[in-house]
mmCIF file of C-alpha atoms in Angstrom:
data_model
loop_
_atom_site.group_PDB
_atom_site.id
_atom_site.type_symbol
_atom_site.label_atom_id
_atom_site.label_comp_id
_atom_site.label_asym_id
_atom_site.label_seq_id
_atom_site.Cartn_x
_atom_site.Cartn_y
_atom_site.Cartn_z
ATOM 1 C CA UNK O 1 56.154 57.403 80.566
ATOM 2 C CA UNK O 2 59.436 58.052 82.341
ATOM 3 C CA UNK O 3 62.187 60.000 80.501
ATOM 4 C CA UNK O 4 65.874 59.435 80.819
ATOM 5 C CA UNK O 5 67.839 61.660 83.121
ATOM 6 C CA UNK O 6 71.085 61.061 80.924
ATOM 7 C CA UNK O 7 69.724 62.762 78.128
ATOM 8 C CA UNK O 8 69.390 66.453 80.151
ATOM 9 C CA UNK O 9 72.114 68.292 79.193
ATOM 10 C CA UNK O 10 73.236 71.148 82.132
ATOM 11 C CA UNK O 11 76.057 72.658 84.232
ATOM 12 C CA UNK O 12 77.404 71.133 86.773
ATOM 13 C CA UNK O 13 78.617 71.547 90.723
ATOM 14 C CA UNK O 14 82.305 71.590 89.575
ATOM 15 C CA UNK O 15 81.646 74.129 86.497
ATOM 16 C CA UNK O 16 79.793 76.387 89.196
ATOM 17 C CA UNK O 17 82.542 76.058 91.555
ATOM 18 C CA UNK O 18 85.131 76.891 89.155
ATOM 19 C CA UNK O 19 83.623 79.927 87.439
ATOM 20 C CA UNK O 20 83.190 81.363 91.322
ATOM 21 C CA UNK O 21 86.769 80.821 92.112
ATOM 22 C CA UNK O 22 88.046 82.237 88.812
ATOM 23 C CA UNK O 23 85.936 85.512 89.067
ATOM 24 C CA UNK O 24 86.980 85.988 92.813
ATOM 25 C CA UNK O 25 90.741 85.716 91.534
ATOM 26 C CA UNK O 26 89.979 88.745 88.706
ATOM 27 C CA UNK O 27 87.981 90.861 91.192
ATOM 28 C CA UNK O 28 90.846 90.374 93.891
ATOM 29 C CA UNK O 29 93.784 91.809 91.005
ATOM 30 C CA UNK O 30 91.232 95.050 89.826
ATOM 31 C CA UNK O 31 90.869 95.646 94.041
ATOM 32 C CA UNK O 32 94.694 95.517 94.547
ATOM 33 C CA UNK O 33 94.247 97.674 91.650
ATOM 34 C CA UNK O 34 92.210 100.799 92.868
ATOM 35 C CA UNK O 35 93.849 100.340 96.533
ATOM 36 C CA UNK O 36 97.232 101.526 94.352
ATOM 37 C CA UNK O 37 95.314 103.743 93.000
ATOM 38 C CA UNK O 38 94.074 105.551 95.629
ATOM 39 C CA UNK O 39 97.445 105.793 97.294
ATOM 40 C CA UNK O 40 98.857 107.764 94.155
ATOM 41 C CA UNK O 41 95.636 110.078 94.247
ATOM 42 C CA UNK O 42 96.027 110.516 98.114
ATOM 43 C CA UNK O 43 100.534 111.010 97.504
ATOM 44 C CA UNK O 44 99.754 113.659 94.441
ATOM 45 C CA UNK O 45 97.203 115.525 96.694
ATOM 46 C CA UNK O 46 99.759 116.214 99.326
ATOM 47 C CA UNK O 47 101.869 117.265 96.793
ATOM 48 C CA UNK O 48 99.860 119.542 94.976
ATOM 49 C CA UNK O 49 98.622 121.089 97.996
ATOM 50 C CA UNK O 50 102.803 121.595 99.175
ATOM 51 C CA UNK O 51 103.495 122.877 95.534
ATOM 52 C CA UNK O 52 100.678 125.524 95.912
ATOM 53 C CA UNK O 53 101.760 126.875 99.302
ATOM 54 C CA UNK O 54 104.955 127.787 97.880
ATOM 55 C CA UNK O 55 103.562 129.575 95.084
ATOM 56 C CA UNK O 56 101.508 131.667 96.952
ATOM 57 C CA UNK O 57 103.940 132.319 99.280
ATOM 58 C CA UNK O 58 106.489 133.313 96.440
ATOM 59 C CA UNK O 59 103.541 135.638 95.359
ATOM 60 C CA UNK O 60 103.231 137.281 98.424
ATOM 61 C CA UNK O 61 107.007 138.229 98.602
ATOM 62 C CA UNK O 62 107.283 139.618 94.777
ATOM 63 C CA UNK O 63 104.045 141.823 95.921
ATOM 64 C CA UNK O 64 104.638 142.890 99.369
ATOM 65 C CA UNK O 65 108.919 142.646 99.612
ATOM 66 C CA UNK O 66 111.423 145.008 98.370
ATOM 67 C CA UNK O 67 114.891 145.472 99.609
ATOM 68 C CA UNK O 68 114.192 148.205 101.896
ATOM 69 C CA UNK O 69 112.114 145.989 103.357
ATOM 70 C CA UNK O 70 114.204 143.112 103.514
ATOM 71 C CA UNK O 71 117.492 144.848 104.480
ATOM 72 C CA UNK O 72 115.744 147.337 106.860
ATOM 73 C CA UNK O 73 113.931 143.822 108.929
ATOM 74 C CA UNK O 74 115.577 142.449 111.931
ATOM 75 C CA UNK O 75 114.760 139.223 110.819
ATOM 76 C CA UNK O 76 116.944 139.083 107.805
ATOM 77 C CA UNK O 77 119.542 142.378 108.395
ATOM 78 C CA UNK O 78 122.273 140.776 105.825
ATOM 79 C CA UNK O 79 121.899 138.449 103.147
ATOM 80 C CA UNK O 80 122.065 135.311 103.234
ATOM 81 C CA UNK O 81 119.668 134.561 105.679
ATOM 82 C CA UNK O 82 116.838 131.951 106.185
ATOM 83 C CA UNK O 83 113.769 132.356 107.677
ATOM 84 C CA UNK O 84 110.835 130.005 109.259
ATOM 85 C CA UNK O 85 107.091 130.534 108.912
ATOM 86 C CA UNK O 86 106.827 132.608 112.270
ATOM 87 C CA UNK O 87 109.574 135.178 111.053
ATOM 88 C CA UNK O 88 108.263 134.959 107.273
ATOM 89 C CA UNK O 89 105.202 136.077 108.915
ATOM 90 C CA UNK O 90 106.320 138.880 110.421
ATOM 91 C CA UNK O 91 108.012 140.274 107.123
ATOM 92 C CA UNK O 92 104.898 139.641 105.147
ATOM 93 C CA UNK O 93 102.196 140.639 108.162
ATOM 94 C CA UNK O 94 100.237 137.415 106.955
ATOM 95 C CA UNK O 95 100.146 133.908 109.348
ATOM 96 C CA UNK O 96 100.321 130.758 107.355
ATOM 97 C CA UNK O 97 98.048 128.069 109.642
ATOM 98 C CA UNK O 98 99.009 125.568 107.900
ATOM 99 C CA UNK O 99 100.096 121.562 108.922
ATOM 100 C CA UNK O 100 103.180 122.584 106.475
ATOM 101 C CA UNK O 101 106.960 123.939 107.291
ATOM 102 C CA UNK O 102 107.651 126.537 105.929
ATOM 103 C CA UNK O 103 110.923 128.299 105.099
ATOM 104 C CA UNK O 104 112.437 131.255 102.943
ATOM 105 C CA UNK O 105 115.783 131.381 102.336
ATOM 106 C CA UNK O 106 117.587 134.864 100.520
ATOM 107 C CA UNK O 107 120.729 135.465 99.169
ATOM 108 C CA UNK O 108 122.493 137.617 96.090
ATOM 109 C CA UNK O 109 121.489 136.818 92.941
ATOM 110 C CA UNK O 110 123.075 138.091 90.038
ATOM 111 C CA UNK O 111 122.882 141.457 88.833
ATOM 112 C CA UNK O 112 122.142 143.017 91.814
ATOM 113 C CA UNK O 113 118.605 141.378 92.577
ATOM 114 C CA UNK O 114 118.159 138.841 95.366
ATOM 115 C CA UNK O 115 117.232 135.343 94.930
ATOM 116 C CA UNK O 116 114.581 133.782 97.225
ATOM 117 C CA UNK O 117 114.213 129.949 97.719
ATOM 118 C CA UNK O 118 110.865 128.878 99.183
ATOM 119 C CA UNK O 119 110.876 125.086 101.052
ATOM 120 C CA UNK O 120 107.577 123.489 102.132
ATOM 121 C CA UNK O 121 107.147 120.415 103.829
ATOM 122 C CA UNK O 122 103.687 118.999 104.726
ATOM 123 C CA UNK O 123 104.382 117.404 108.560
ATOM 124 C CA UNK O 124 102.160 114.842 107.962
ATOM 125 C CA UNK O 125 104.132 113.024 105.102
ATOM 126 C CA UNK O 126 107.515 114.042 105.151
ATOM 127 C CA UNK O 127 108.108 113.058 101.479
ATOM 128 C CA UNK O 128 105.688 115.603 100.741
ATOM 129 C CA UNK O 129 107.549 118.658 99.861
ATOM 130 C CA UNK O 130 108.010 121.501 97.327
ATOM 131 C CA UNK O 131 110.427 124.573 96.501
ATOM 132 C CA UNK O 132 110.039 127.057 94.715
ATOM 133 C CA UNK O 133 112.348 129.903 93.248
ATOM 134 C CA UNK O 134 111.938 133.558 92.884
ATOM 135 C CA UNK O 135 113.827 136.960 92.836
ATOM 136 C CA UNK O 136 113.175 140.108 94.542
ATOM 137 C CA UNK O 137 113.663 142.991 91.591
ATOM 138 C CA UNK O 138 112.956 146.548 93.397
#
């Protein structure tokens, strides 16, 4: 009439208990995981974006700046000279509204051309920053 409750075979409290606490311990390392990874993503972004400011704005100076320009400027009358984002403006007639720093420097290259270092530095993470070299031909 009655069966045996010995017999049943099952999993118990502890088992339960144990398998919880050793998937909470795998699912905490793959979180620490993607936080890290989301840091580099976030770190690369503000890079890339730094790195492509100072291409375009090495762009902008092969295509709009010769050395009439350049030596005929008030903002850069001998070479070499540096210039910020406000004076870089003025030389290329373009503003750069940007939450970067930006800055130009020129000075004589060889063989008679003039070499152009472009700095940017994205204010909102100072490790974020780029440069970029060009030369002035014409």
């Amino acid at each position: 009439m009655g069966r045996k409750l010995d017999d049943q075979k099952g999993i118990t409290l502890l088992e339960v208990l144990l398998s919880i606490v050793l998937l909470v311990i795998v699912l905490t390392s793959f979180a620490g995981f993607f936080t890290q990874s989301a840091l580099f993503v976030k770190k690369n972004e503000d890079k890339i974006s730094t790195t492509q400011t100072a291409q375009q704005i090495v762009n902008l100076i092969e295509v709009k700046l010769t050395r009439d320009i350049l030596s005929t400027s008030t903002e850069c009358p001998s070479l070499p000279c540096n210039l910020d984002e406000d004076k870089l403006s003025g030389l290329l007639g373009r503003s750069f509204g940007s939450s970067q720093k930006i800055f130009a420097e020129f000075s004589k290259g060889t063989e008679g051309l003039i070499a152009v270092e472009v700095s940017v530095q994205d204010t909102n993470n100072p490790e974020s920053n780029s440069r970029t070299f060009t030369y002035i031909r014409r």
